[in-house]
Tab-separated table of C-alpha atoms in Angstrom:
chain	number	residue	atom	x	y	z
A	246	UNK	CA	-11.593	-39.698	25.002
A	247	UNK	CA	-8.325	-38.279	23.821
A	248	UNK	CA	-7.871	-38.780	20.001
A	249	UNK	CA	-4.763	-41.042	18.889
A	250	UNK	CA	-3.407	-39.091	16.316
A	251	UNK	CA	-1.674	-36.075	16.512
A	252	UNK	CA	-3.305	-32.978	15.955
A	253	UNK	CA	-2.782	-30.092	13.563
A	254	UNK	CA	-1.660	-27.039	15.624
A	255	UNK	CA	-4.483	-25.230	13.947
A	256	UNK	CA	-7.378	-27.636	13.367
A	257	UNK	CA	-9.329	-26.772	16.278
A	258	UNK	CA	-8.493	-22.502	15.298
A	259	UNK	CA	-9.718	-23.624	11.616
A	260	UNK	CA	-12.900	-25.546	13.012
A	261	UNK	CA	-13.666	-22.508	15.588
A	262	UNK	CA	-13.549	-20.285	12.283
A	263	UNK	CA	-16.841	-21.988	11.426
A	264	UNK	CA	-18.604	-20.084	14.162
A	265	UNK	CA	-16.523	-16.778	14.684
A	266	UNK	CA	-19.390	-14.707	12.748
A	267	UNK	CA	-21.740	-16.530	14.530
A	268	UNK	CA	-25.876	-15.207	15.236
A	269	UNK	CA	-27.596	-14.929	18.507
A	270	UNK	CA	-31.360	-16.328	18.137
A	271	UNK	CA	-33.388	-13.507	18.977
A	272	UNK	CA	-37.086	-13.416	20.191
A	273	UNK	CA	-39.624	-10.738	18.817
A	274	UNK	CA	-40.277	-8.267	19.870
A	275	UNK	CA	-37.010	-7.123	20.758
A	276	UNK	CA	-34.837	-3.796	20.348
A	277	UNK	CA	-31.235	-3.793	19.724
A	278	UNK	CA	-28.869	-1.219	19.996
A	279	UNK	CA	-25.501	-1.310	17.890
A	280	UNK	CA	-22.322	0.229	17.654
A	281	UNK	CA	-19.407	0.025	15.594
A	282	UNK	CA	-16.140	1.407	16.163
A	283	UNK	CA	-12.778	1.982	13.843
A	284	UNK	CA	-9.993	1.103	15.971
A	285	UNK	CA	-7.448	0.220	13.011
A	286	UNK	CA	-5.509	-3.034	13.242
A	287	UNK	CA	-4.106	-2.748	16.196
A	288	UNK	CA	-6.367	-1.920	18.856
A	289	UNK	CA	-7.288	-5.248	20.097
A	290	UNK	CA	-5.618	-4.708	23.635
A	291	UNK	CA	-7.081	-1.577	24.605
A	292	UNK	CA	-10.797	-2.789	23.063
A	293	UNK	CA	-10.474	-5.802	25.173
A	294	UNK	CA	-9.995	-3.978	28.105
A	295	UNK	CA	-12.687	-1.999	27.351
A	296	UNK	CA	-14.744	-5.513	27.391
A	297	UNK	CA	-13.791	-6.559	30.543
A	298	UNK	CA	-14.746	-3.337	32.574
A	299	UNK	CA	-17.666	-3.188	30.896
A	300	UNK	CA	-18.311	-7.128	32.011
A	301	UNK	CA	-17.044	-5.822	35.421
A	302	UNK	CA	-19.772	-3.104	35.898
A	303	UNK	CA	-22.987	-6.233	35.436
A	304	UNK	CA	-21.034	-8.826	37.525
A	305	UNK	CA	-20.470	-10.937	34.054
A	306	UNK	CA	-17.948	-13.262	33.908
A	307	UNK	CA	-14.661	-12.112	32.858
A	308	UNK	CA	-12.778	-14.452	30.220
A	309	UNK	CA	-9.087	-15.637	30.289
A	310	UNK	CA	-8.762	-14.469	26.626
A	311	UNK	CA	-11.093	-13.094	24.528
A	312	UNK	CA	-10.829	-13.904	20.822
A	313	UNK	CA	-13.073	-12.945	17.579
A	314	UNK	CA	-16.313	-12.377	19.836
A	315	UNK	CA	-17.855	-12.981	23.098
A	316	UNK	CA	-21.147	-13.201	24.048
A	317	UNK	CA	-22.531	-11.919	27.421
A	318	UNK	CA	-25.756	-11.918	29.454
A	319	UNK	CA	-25.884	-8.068	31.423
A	320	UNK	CA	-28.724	-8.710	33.368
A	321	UNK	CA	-31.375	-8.755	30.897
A	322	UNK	CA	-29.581	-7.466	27.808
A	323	UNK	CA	-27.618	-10.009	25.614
A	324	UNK	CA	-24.307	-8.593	24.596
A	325	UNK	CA	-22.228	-9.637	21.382
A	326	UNK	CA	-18.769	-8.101	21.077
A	327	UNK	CA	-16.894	-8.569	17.919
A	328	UNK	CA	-13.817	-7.925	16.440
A	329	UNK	CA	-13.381	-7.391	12.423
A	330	UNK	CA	-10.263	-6.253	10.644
A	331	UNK	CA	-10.636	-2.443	10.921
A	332	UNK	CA	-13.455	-1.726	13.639
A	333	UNK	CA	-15.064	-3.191	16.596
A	334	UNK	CA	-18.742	-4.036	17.191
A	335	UNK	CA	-21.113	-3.997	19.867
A	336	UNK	CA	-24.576	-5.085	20.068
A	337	UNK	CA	-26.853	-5.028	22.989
A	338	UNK	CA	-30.278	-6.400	22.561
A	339	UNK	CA	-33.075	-6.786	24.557
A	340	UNK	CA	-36.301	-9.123	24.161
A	341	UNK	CA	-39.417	-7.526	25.351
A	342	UNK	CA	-42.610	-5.235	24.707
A	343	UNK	CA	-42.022	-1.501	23.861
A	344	UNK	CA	-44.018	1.155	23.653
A	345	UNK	CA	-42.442	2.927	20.826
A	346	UNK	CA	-39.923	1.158	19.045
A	347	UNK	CA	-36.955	3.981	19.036
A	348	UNK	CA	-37.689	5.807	21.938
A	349	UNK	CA	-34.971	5.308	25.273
A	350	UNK	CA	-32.833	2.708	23.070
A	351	UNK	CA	-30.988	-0.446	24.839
A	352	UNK	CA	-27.785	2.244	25.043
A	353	UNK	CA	-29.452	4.058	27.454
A	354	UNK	CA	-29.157	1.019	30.343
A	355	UNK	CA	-25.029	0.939	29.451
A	356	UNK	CA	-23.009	3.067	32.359
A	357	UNK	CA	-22.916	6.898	30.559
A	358	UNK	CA	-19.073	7.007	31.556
A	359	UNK	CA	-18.207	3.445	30.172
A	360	UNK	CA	-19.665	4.637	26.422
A	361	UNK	CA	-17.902	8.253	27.181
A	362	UNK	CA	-14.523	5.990	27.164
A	363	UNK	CA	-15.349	3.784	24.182
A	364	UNK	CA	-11.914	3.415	22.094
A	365	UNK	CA	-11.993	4.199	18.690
A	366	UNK	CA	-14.135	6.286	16.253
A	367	UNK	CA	-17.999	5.658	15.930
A	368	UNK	CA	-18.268	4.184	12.727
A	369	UNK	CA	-22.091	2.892	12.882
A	370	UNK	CA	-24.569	3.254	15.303
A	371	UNK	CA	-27.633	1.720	14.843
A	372	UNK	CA	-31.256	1.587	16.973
A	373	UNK	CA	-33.182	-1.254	15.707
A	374	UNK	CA	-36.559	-2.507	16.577
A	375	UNK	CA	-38.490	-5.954	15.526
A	376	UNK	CA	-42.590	-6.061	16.196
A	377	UNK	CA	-43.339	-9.349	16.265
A	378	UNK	CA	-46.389	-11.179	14.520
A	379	UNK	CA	-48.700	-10.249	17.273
A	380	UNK	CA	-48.637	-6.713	17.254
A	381	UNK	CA	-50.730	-4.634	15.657
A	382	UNK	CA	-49.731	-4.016	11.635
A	383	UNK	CA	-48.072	-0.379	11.454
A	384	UNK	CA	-49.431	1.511	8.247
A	385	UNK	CA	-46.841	3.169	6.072
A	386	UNK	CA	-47.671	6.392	7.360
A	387	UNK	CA	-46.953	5.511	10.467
A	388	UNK	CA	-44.038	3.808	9.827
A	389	UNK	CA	-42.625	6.905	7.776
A	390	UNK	CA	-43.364	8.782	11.207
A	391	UNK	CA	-41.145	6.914	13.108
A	392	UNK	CA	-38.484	7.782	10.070
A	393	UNK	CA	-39.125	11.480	10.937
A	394	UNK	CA	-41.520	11.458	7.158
A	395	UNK	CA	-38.162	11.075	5.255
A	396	UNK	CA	-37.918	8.737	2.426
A	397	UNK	CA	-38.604	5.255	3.026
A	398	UNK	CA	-36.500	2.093	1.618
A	399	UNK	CA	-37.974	-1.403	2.571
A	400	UNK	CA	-38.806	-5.167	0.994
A	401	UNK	CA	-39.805	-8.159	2.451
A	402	UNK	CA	-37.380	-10.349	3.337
A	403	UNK	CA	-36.447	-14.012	4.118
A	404	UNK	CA	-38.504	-14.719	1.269
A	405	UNK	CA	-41.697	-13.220	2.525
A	406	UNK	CA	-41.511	-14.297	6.295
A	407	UNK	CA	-40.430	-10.753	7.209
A	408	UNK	CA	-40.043	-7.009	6.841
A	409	UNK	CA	-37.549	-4.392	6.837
A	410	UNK	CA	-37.994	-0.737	6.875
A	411	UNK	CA	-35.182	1.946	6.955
A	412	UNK	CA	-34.295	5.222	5.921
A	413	UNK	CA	-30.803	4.971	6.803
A	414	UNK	CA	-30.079	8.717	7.954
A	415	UNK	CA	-28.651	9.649	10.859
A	416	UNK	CA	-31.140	10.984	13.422
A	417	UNK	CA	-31.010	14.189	15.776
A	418	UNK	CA	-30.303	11.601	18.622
A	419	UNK	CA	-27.318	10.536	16.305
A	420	UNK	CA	-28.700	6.718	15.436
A	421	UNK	CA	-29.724	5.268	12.278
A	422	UNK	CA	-33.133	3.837	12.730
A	423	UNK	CA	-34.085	0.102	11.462
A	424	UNK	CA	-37.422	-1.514	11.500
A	425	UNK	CA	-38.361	-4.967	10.923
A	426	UNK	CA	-41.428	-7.218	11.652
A	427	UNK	CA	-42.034	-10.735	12.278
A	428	UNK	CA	-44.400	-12.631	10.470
A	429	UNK	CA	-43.234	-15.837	10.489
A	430	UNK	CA	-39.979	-16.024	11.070
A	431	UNK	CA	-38.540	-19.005	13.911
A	432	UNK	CA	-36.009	-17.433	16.725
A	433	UNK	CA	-32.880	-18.389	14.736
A	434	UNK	CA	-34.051	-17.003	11.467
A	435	UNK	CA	-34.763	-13.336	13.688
A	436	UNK	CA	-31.526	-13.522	14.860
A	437	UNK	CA	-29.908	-13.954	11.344
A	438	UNK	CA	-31.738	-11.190	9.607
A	439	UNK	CA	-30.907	-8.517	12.601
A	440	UNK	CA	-27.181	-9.542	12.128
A	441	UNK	CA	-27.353	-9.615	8.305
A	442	UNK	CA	-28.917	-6.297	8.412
A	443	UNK	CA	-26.386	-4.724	10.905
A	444	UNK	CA	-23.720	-5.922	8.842
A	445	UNK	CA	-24.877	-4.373	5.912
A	446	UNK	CA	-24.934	-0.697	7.448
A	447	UNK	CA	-22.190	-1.485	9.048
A	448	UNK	CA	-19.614	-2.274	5.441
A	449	UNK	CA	-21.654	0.137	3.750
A	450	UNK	CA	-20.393	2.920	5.747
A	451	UNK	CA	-16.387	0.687	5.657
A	452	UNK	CA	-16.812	1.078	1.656
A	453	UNK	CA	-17.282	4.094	1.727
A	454	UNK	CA	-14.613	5.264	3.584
A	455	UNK	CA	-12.424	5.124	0.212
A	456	UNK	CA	-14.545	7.956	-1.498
A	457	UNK	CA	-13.215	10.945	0.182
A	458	UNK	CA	-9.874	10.065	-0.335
A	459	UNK	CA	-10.857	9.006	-3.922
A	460	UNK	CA	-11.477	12.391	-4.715
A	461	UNK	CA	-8.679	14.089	-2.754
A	462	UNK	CA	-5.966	11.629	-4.680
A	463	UNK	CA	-8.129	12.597	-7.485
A	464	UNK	CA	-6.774	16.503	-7.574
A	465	UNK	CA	-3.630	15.277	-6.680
A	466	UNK	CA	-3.053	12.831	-9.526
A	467	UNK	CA	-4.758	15.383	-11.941
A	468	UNK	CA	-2.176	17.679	-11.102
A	469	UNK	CA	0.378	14.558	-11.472
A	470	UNK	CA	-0.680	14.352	-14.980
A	471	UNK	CA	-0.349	17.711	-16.205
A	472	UNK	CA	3.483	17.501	-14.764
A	473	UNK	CA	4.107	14.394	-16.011
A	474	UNK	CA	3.251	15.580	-19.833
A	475	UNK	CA	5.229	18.498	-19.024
A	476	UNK	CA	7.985	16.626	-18.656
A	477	UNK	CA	7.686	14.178	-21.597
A	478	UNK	CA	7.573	17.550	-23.643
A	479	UNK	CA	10.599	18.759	-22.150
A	480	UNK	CA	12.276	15.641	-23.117
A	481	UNK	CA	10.921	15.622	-26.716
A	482	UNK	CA	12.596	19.566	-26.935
A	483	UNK	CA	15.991	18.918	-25.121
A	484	UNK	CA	17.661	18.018	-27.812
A	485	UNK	CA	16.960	21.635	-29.284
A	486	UNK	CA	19.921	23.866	-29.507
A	487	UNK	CA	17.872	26.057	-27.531
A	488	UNK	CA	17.704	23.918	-24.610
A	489	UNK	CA	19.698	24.929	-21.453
A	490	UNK	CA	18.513	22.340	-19.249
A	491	UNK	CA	20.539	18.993	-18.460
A	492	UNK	CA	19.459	15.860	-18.157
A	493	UNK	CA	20.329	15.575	-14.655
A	494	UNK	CA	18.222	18.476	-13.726
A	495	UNK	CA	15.453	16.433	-15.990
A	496	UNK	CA	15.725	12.883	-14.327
A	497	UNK	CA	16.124	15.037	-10.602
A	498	UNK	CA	12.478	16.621	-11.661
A	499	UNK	CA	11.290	12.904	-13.339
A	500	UNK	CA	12.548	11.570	-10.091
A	501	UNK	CA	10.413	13.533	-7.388
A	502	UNK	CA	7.278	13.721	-9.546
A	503	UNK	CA	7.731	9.462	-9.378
A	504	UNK	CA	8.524	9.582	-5.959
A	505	UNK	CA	4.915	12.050	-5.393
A	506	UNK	CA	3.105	9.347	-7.263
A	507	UNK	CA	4.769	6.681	-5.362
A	508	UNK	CA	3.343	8.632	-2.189
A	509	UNK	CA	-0.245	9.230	-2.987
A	510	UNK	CA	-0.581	4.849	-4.422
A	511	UNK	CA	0.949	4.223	-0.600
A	512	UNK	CA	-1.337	6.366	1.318
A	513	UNK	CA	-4.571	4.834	-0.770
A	514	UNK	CA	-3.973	1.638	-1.735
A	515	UNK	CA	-5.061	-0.505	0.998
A	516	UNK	CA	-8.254	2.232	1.807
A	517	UNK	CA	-9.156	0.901	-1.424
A	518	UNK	CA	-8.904	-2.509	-1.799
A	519	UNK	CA	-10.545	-3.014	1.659
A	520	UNK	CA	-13.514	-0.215	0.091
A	521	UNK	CA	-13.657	-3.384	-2.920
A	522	UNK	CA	-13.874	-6.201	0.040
A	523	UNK	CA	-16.441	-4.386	2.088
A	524	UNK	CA	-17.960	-3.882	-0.845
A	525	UNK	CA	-18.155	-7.429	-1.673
A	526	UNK	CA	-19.661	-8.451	1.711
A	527	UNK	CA	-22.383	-5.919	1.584
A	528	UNK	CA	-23.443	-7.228	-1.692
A	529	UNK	CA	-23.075	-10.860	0.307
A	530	UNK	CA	-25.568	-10.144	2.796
A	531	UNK	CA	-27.837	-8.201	0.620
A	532	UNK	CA	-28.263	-11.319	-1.327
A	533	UNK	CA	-28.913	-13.200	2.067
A	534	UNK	CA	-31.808	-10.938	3.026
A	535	UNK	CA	-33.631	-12.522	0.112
A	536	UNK	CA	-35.643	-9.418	-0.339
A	537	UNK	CA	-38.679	-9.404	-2.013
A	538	UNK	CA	-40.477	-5.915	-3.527
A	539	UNK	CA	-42.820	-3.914	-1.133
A	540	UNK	CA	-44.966	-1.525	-3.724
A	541	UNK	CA	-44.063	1.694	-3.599
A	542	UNK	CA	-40.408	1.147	-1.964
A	543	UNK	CA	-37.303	0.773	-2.692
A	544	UNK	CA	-34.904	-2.062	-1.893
A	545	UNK	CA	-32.215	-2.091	0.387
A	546	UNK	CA	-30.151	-3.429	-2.830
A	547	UNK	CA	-31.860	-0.921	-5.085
A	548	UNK	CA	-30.570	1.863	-2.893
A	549	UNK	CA	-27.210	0.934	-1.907
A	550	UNK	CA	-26.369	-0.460	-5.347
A	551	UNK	CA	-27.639	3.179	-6.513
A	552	UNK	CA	-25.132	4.815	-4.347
A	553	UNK	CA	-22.178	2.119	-3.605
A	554	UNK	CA	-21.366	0.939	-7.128
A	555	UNK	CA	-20.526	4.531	-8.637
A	556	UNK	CA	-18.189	5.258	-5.173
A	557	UNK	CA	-16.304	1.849	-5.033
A	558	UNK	CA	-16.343	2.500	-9.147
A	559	UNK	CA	-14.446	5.937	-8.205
A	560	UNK	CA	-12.225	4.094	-6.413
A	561	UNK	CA	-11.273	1.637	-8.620
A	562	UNK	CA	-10.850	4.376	-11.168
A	563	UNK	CA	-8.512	5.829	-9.046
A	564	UNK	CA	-6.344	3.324	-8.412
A	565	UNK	CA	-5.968	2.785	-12.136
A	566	UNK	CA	-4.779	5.986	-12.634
A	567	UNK	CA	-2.671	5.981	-9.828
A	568	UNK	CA	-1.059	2.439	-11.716
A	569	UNK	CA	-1.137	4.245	-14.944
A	570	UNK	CA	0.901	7.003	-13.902
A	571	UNK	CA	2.984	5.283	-11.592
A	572	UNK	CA	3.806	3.041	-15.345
A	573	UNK	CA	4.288	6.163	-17.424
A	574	UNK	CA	6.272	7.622	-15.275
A	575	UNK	CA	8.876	4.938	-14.728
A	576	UNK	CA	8.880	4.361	-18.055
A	577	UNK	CA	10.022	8.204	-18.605
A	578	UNK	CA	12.935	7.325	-16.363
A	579	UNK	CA	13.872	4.019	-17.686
A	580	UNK	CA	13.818	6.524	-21.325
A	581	UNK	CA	16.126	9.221	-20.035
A	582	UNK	CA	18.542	7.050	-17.887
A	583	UNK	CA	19.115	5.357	-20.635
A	584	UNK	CA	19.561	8.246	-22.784
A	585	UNK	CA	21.749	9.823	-19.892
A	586	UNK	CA	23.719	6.355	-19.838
A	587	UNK	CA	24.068	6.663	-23.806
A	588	UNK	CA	25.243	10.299	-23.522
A	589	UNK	CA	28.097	9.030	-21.004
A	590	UNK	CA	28.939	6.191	-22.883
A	591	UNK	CA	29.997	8.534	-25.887
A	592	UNK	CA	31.622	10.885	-23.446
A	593	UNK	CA	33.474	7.687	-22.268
A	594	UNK	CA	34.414	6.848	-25.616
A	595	UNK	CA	35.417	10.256	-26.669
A	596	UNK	CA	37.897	10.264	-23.193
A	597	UNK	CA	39.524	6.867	-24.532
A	598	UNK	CA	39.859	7.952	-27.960
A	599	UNK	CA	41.737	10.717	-26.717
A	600	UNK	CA	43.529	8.759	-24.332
A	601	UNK	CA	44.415	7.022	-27.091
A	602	UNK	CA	45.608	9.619	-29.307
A	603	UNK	CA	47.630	10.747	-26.562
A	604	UNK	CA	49.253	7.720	-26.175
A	605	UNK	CA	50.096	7.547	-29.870
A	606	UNK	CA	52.074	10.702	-29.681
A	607	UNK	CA	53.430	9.766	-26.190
A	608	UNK	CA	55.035	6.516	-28.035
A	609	UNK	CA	55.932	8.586	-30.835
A	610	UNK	CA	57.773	11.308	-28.877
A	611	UNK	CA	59.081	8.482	-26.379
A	612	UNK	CA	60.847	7.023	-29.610
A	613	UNK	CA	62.190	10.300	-30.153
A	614	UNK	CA	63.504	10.710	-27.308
A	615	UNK	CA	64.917	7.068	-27.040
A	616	UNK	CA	66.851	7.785	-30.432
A	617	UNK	CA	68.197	10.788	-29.656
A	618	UNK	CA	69.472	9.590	-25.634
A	619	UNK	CA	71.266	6.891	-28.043
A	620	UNK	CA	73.192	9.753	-29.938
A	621	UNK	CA	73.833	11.535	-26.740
A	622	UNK	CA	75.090	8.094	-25.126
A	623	UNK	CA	76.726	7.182	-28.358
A	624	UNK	CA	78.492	11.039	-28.007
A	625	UNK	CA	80.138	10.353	-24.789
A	626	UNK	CA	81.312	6.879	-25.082
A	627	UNK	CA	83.185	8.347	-28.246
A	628	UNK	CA	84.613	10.765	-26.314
A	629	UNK	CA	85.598	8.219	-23.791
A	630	UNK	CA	87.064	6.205	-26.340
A	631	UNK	CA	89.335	9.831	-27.597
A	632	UNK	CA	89.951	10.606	-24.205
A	633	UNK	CA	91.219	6.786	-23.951
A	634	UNK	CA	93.031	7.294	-27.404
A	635	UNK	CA	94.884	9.944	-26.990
A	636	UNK	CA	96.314	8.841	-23.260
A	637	UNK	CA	97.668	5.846	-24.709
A	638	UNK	CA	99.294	8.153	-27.948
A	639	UNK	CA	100.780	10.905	-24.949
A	640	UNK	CA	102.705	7.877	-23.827
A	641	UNK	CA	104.342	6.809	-26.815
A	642	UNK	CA	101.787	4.402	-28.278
A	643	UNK	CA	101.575	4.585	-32.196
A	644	UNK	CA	98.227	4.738	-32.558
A	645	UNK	CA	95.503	7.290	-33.918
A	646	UNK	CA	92.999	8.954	-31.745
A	647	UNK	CA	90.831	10.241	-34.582
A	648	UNK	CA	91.133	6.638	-36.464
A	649	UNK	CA	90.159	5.035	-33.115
A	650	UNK	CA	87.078	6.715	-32.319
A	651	UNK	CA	86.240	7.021	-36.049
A	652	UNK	CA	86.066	2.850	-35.846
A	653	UNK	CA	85.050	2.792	-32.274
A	654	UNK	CA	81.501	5.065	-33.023
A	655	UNK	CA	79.541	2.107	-34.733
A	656	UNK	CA	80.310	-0.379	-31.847
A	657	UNK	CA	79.700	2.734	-29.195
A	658	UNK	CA	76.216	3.652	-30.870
A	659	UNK	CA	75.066	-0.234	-31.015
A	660	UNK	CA	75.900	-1.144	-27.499
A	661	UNK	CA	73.683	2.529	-26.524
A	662	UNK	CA	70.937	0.903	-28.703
A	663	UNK	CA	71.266	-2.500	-27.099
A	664	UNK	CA	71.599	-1.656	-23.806
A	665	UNK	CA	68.354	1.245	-24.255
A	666	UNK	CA	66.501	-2.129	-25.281
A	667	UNK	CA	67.376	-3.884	-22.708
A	668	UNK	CA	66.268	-1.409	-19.992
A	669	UNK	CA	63.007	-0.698	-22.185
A	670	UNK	CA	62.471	-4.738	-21.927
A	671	UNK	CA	62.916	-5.586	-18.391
A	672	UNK	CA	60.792	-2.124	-17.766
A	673	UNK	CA	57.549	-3.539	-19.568
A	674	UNK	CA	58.453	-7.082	-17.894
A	675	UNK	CA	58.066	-5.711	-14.425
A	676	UNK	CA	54.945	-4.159	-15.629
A	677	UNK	CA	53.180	-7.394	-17.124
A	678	UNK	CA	54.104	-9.201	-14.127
A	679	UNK	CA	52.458	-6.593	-11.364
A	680	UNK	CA	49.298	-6.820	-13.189
């Protein structure tokens, strides 16, 4: 029956959610075989095609799309593929009796050529065995034998109904080695522990991935530091008469150092907030083994808390620092651009006061100048006026030429004046109106 009501484009996505992380039901005993590979965020293509040969080689169906996982039956191993963030996981287990519980692993059955190809970097590689209930109990002697006598870690778990044994070390045949027992735990509970227990070596080794760069960004930033106090000192002493340096050369040496600090957050950053969230899961599904204490052993929470908490700590750490200088630092720029932006704001207002000062004198000298083009105006309209004077007296006109440009030089020098004003006002005019 189709529903009448119009869907969400993602409610059925959301709803599938529910089971993407889902557990197979596994019966004891069993072996499993698992591998994790770090493929980065963009390898789904080629790791799906990797899925489908490998579907190819057993004659399994091949799906149309493949999306968080799949699960697969290859003959009589039970595949399940999934796909996380960073890395890619495979799991191959097989229900049956075994002789020895690490011995000729699941892996083995897988074409040699297919795993050869694998995409990716091995990440986690696991051989796990569960004994069920019916099988003879393994002493701890035994069981450290099968660990190659190194240090055991192990606890009940699912409140009592099982047990988990591990050194988790990698072993010559380049597998960590897992043992658990049955003792009364139903199909689906098996199924949930091997999961939960994969998972858990599997994050454990994603959180750690952080460390190493941790401590390289560590030398780096130390190094960081030291320059960055340099610098504050050289600020502190520029202002000494003995001080060469500029403050452009300053802010050009503030400036790189930022940008080198800028560099080492970007390349770390993410590394260690996902180190934090893989972090968080493995604590998750620690809590969901609900371990109980087997005398004599440590837990699987005892001994990863031991040794995850101070390297996810390191990382956090880290990061602070890498905040902390990233905020000292700007702040030491913000300081000298705006002393830099002071420093040109005076030399601004020295330029205008001088600009002013010139302009003072320029009026000053332009009035000068203006007065005395009057006189030299006023000089030869007098002598226009003689010249005028005297033609008039050459033919027989009774008049003075000395009394006429005597009375003449007042109204000569005031018409120079006006007509200087004039000129001076329709300048400025023509001025006011361009702008």
């Amino acid at each position: 029956m189709k529903l009448p009501f119009k869907e969400h484009a993602l409610r059925r996505a959301l709803n599938g959610e529910l089971h993407a992380r889902t557990f197979e039901p596994t019966q004891a005993p069993a072996r499993v075989s698992h591998l994790a590979f770090l493929c980065g965020e963009r390898g789904s293509g080629i790791n799906t095609r990797h899925l489908h040969r490998l579907l190819k080689h057993f004659g399994a169906p091949i799906p149309e799309q493949v999306g968080q996982y799949h699960v697969a039956n290859l003959g009589d191993i039970r595949l399940h593929w999934e796909r996380h963030t960073e890395f890619v996981t495979y799991t191959f287990t097989h229900c049956g009796p075994f002789t020895h519980p690490f011995d000729h692993p699941v892996i083995e059955r897988l074409p040699s050529n297919w795993l050869e190809n694998s995409p990716g970097e091995l990440i986690a590689a696991v051989t796990l065995a569960m004994d069920s209930a019916d099988m003879p109990e393994r002493s701890l002697d035994e069981i450290s034998g099968l660990f190659g006598g190194n240090i055991l870690i192990g606890s009940e778990v699912v409140g009592g109904k099982g047990r988990a044994w591990s050194d988790l070390r990698i072993h010559s045949d380049g597998f960590a080695r897992i043992l658990l027992r049955n003792d009364n735990l139903t199909d689906a509970q098996a199924g949930r522990l091997i999961k939960r227990i994969l998972e858990v070596n599997a994050y454990r080794a994603m959180s750690l991935m952080g460390l190493p760069m941790a401590r390289k960004a560590s030398r780096s930033l130390g190094t960081a530091d030291r320059r960055l106090a340099e610098l504050a000192a050289r600020m502190t002493e520029q202002n000494s008469h003995n001080s060469g340096e500029t403050q452009g050369e300053l802010l050009a040496d503030l400036t790189h150092l930022a940008s080198q600090i800028e560099a080492v957050a970007a390349q770390t950053t993410y590394r260690f907030e996902a180190s934090r969230a893989y972090y968080r899961v493995v604590q998750q599904r620690l809590q969901q083994l609900r371990q109980q204490r087997i005398e004599g052993l440590q837990t699987f929470t005892e001994f990863l808390e031991a040794r995850l908490a101070p390297a996810v700590a390191t990382c956090e750490s880290v990061g602070d620092r890498q905040r902390g200088l990233a905020e000292r630092a700007a702040r030491l720029t913000a300081l000298l651009r705006a002393r830099v932006e002071v420093s040109l704001q005076a030399q601004n207002r020295n330029l205008l006061e001088s600009m002013d000062r010139r302009a003072s004198l320029q009026l000053r000298l332009q009035d000068t100048v203006e007065g005395l083009s009057v006189i030299a105006i006023s000089y030869y309209g007098v002598g226009l006026v003689g010249y005028a004077l005297k033609g008039l007296e050459s033919q027989g006109v009774p008049i003075s030429p000395a009394l006429g440009m005597g009375l003449a030089t007042p109204l000569v020098v005031f018409s120079a004046w006006m007509f200087l004003q004039r000129v001076k006002r329709r300048i400025l005019g023509d001025e006011k109106s361009e702008h």
